[in-house]
């Protein structure tokens, strides 16, 4: 019995590939136009500028809960990104340095500013606020990322750790 020669492919012709049935994961993506009020690309030099930029972000969040926000900056203090690290209850928001600094690294931060709100309206920092700021600053010092400020937002007022010499 004569065997026929296998057909040769033309140059540049794709090879035939047999595809067995695979199950692909499917994803649903919504495209949403974000408001232009976010501080991306803005230079944030003073606590008043940080508070103003953060209020624009906080307007999109639930005002009855405490939120902890990370704002990342480049070497010239221009905002490169932000992330809501934690959403808590009326009186507390759990923050762990691992989540904060993991996000800062992913957003390639040279410097960071922390912001959180007090739904009560009083921006005076609690003892827990002072302790987490100290811990986050220690980790930032080890990593070589500058912690410029921690701003606590209240009703029409804010508290800046940097302005009070607490950093």
XYZ file of C-alpha atoms in Angstrom, residues 48 51 55 118 121-123 152-159:
15
model
C -5.770 72.484 53.337
C -8.476 68.160 52.877
C -13.549 65.863 50.487
C -15.061 61.156 61.583
C -18.159 65.758 62.773
C -15.377 66.281 65.333
C -11.981 65.914 63.621
C -8.824 63.743 59.814
C -11.953 65.234 58.245
C -14.880 66.519 60.278
C -17.794 68.813 59.482
C -16.262 71.857 57.748
C -13.075 71.367 59.787
C -10.071 69.099 59.622
C -7.132 68.061 61.780
